[in-house]
Short mmCIF file of C-alpha atoms in Angstrom, two decimals:
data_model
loop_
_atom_site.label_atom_id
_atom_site.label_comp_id
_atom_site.label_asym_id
_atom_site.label_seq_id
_atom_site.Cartn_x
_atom_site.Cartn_y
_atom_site.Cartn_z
CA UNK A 160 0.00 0.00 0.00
CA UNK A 161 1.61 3.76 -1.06
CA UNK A 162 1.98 5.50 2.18
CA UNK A 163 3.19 9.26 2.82
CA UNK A 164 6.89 8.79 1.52
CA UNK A 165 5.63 7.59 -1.78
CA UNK A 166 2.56 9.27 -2.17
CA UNK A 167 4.22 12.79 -1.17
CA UNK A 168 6.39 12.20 -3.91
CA UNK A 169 4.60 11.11 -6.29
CA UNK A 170 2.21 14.00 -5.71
CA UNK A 171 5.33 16.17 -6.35
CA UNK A 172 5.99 15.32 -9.14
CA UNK A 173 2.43 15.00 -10.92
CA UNK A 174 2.30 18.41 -10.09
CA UNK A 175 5.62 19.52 -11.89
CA UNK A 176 4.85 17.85 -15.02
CA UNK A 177 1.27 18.41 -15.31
CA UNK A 178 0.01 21.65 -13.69
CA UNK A 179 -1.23 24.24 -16.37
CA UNK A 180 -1.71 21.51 -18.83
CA UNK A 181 -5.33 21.53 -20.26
CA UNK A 182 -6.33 17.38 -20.45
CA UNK A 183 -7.47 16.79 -23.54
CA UNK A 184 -8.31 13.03 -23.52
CA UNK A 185 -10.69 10.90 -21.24
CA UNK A 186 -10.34 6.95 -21.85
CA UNK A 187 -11.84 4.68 -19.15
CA UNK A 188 -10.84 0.84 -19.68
CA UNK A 189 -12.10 -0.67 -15.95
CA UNK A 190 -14.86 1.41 -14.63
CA UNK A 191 -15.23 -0.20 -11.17
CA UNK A 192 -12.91 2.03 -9.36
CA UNK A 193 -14.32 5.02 -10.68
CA UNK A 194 -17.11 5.89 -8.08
CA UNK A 195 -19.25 8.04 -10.77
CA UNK A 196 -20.99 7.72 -14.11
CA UNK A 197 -18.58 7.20 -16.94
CA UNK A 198 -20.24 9.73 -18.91
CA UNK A 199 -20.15 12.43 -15.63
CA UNK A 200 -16.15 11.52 -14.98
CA UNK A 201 -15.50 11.99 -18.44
CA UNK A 202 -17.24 15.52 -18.72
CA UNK A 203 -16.23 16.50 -15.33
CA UNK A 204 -12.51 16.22 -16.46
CA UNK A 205 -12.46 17.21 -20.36
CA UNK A 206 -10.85 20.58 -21.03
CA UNK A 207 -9.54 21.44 -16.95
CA UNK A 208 -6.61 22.44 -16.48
CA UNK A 209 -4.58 20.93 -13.42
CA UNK A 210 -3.86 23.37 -11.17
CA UNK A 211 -1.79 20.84 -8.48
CA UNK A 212 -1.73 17.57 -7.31
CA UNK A 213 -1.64 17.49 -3.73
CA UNK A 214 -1.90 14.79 -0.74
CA UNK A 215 -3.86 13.97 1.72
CA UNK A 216 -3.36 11.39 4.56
CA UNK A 217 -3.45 8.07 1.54
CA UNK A 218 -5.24 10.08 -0.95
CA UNK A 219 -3.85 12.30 -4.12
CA UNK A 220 -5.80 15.24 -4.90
CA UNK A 221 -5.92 16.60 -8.42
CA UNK A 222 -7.50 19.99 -8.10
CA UNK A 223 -8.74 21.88 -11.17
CA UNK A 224 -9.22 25.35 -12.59
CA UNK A 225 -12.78 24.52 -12.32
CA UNK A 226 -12.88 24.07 -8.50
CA UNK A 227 -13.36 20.51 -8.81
CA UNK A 228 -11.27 17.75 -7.36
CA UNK A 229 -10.27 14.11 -8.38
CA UNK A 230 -9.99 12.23 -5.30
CA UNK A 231 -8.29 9.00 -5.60
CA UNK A 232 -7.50 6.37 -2.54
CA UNK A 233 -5.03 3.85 -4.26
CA UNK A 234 -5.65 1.25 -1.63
CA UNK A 235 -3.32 -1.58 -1.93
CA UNK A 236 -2.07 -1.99 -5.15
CA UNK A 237 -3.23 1.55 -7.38
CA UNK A 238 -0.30 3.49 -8.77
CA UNK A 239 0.29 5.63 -11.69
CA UNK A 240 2.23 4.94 -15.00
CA UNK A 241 3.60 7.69 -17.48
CA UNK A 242 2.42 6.72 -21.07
CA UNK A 243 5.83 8.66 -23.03
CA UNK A 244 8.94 9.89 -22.72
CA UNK A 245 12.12 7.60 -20.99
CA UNK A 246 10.31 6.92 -17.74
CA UNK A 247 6.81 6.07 -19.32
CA UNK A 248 5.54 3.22 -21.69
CA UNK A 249 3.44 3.00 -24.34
CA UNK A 250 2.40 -0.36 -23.52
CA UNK A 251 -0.49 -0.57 -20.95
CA UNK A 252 -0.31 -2.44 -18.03
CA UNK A 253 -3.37 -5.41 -18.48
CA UNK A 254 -4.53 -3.55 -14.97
CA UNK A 255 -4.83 -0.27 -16.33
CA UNK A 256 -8.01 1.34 -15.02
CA UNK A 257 -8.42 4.20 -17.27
CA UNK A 258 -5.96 7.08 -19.13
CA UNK A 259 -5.57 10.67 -19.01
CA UNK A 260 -4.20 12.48 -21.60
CA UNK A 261 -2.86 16.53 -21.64
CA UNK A 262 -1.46 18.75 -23.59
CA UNK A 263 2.18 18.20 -24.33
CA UNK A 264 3.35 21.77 -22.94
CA UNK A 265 1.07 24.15 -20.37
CA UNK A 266 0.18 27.44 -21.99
CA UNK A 267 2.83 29.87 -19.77
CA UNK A 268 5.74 27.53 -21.19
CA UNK A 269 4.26 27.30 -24.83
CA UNK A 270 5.93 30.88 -25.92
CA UNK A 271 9.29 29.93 -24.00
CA UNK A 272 9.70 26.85 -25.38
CA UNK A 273 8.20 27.31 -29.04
CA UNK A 274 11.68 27.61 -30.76
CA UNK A 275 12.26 23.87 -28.72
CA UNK A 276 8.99 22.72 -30.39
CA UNK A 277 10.25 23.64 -33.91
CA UNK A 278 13.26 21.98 -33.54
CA UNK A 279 12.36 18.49 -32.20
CA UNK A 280 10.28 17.34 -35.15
CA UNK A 281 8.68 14.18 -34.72
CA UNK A 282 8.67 15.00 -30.86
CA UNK A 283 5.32 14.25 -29.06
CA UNK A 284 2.96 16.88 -27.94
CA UNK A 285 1.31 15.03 -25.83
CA UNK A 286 1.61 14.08 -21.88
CA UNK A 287 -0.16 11.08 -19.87
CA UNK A 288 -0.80 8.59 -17.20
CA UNK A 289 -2.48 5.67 -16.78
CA UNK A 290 -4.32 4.46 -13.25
CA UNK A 291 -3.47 0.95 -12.74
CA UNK A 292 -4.91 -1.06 -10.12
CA UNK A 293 -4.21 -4.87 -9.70
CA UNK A 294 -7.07 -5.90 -7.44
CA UNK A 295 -9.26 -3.21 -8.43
CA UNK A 296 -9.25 -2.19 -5.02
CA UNK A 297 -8.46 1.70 -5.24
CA UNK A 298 -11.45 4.34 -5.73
CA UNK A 299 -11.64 7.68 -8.02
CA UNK A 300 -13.95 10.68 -6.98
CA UNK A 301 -14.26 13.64 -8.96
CA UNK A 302 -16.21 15.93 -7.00
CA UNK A 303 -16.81 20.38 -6.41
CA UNK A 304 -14.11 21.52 -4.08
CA UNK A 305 -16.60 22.70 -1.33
CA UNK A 306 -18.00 18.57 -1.45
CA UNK A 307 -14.68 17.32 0.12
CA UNK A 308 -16.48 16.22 2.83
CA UNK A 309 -18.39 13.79 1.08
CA UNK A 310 -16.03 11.56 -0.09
CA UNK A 311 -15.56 8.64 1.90
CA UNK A 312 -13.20 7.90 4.09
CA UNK A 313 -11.49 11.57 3.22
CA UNK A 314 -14.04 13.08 5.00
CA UNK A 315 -13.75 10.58 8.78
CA UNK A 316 -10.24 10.92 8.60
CA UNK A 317 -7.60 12.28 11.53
CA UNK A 318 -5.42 15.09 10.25
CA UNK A 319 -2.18 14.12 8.15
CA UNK A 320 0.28 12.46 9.70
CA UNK A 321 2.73 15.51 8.64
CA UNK A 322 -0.06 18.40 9.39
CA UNK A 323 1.98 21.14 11.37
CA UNK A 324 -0.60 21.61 13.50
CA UNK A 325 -0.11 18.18 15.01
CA UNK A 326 2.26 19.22 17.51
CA UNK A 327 3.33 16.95 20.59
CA UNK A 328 0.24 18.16 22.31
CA UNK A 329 -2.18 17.57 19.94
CA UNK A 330 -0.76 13.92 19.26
CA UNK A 331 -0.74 12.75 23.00
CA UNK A 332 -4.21 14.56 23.47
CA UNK A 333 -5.88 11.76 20.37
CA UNK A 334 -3.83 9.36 21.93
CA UNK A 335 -5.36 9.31 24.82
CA UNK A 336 -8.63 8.69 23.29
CA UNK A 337 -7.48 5.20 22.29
CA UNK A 338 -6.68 1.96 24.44
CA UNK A 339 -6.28 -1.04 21.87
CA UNK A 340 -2.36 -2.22 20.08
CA UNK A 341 -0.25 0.38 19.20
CA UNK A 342 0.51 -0.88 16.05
CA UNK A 343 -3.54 -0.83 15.47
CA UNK A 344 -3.76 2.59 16.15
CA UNK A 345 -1.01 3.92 13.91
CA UNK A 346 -2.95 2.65 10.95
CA UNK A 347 -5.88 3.79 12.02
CA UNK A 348 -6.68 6.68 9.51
CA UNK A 349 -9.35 8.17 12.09
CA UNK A 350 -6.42 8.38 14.84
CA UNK A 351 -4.03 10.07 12.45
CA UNK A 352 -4.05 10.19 8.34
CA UNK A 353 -1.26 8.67 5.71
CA UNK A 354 0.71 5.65 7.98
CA UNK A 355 0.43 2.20 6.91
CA UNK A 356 1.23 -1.28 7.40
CA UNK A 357 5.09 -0.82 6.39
CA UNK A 358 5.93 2.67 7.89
CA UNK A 359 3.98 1.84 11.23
CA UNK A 360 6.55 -1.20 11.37
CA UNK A 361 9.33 1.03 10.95
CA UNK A 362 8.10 3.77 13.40
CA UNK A 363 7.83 1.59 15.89
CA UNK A 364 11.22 0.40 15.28
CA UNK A 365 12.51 3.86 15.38
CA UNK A 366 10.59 4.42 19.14
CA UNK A 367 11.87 0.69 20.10
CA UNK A 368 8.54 0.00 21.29
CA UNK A 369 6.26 -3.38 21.00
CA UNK A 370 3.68 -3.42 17.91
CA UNK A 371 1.20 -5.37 20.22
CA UNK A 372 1.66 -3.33 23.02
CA UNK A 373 -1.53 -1.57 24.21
CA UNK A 374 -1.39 2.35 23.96
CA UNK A 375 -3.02 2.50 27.75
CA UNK A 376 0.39 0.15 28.91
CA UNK A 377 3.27 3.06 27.56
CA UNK A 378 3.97 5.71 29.90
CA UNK A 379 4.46 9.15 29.08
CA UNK A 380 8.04 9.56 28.13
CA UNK A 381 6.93 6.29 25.74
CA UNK A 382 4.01 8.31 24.25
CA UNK A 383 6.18 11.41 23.65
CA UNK A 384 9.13 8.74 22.11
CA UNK A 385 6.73 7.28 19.13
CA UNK A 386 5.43 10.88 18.82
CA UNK A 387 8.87 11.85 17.56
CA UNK A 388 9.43 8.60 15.86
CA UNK A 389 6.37 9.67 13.29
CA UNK A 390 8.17 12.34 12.46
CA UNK A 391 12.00 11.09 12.24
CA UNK A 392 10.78 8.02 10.26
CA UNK A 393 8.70 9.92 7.81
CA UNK A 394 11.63 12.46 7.36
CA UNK A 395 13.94 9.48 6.53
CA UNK A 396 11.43 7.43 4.45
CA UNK A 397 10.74 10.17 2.44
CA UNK A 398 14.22 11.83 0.93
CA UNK A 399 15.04 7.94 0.56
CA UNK A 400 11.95 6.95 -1.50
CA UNK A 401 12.13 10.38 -3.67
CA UNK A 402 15.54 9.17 -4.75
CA UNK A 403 14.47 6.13 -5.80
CA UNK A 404 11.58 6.75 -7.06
CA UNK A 405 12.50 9.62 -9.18
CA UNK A 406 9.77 9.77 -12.18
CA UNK A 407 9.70 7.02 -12.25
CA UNK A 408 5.87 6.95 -10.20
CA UNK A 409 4.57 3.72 -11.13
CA UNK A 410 7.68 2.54 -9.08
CA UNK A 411 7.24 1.66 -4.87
CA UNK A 412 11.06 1.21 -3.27
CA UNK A 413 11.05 -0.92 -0.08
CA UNK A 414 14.34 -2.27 0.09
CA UNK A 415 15.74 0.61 2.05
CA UNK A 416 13.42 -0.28 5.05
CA UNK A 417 15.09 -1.64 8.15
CA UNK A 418 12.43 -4.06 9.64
CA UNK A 419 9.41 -4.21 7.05
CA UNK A 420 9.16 -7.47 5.33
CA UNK A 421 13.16 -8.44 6.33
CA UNK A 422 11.98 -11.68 8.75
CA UNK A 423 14.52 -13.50 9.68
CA UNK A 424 17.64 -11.35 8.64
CA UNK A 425 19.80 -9.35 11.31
CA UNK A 426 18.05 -6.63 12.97
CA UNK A 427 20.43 -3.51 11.69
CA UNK A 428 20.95 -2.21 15.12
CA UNK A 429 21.98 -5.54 17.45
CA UNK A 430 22.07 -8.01 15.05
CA UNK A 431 19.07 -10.60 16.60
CA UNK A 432 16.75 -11.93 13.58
CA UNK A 433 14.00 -10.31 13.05
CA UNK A 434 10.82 -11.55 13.36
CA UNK A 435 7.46 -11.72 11.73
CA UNK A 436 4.07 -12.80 12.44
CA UNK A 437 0.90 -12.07 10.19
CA UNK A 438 -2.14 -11.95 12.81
CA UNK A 439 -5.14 -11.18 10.52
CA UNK A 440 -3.12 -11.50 7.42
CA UNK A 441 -1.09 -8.76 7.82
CA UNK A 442 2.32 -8.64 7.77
CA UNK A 443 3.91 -7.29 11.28
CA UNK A 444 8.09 -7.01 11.44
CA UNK A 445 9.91 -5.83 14.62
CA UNK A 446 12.70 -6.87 16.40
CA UNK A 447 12.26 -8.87 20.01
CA UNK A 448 15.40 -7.48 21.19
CA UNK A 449 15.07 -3.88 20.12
CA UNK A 450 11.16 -3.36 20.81
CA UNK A 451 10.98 -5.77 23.50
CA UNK A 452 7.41 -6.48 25.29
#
């Protein structure tokens, strides 16, 4: 599942390439993530212009010039795909969803870069993406800016994981508010917005604390330790998955992580394996030694 280092990035870089850029083509191949009439997506999205692509706890945001917003939750397995250039493919991916297709150049670069234009003959003028979704798991919104609220699970979520105004107060004031596994409650997009199965693991790495251990057991210097965790681990993750990912979006770089899916190799900082259980089929990585019960 993209979490805030990927998604962060990714939502970087959407924006770079694609804001100003009128879309100029609409083509929908598996309709069941799309959580609107074809007919009203495909309207709804003809002729805007992007004007950023921003995130939001596990969602990407693609605001318009028409005060409208394409929500999309990837779930699991969505990600994006260029369809040109040296990172992109003009092969679709059997899983592709649908495609959206701008304008090669946005209209404050065209006068710049019109002597460029002349001289690359044969170059494409146009830009796109595909969704892809393996398990058709992931769901699209397109919906007025002032209907935010509406969308679901958007609108019953805690605020962003990286949200400023979640300051060391305002953390340990929701956490109080919860009593259950601490590994539980990371993930918990009501609690706080954008952490997942992997990055929880390695948060609670970073904080050496327990994944089963119940939030009413940690004392307060505890608390305060995984409060700074969020924010070391997230800081980390990020600059690490940026490089790799480059934009190159479709791509989702794991290898760097120092618990997450590494049972049975040598914890990084003393060297005991470490382990890995799955209680209700999810995947949970710590180290006995380092986050000990």
């Amino acid at each position: 599942m993209p979490e805030i280092p990927e998604l962060q990035h990714v939502a970087q870089v959407l924006t770079t390439r694609l804001a100003g850029r009128p879309l100029t083509g609409v083509d929908i191949q598996k309709p069941i993530v799309i959580r609107l009439p074809r007919e009203d997506f495909e309207a709804g999205l003809l002729g805007v212009r992007l004007r950023a692509v921003r995130r939001s706890g596990k969602f990407l945001l693609f605001e318009t010039d028409r005060d409208s917003v394409m929500a999309i939750n990837p779930m699991l397995n969505g990600r994006f795909q260029w369809i040109d250039g040296p990172d992109g493919t003009r092969k679709p991916h059997a899983r592709t969803c649908f495609t959206l297709r701008f304008e090669g150049q946005a209209a404050d670069e065209a006068a710049n870069d019109a002597a460029d234009d002349a001289a690359d003959e044969g170059a494409d003028s146009e830009l796109g993406i595909r969704y892809i979704d393996e398990r058709y798991l992931g769901k699209v919104y397109l919906v007025d800016s002032e209907d935010l609220d509406q969308v679901p699970v958007l609108s019953e979520q805690g605020p962003d994981a990286l949200d400023p105004a979640l300051d060391r107060d305002a953390f340990l004031k929701r956490l109080k508010r919860h009593r259950g596994q601490v590994k539980n409650t990371l993930v918990n997009a009501r609690f706080i917005a954008g952490i997942g199965n992997a990055y929880s693991d390695e948060i609670l790495f970073q904080a050496g604390i327990h994944p089963f251990a119940k939030i009413s057991g940690l004392d307060e210097p505890r608390r305060i330790r995984l409060y700074e965790s969020i924010g070391e681990t997230l800081d980390w993750a990020s600059s690490l998955a940026a490089e790799e990912i480059g934009n190159h979006i479709d791509r989702k770089p794991r290898d760097f992580l120092r618990v997450h899916r590494k049972g049975g190799q040598p914890c990084p900082r003393c060297n005991h394996p470490i382990s890995e259980v799955s209680p209700n089929r999810r995947v949970t990585s710590f180290c006995r030694h380092c986050q000990p019960e």
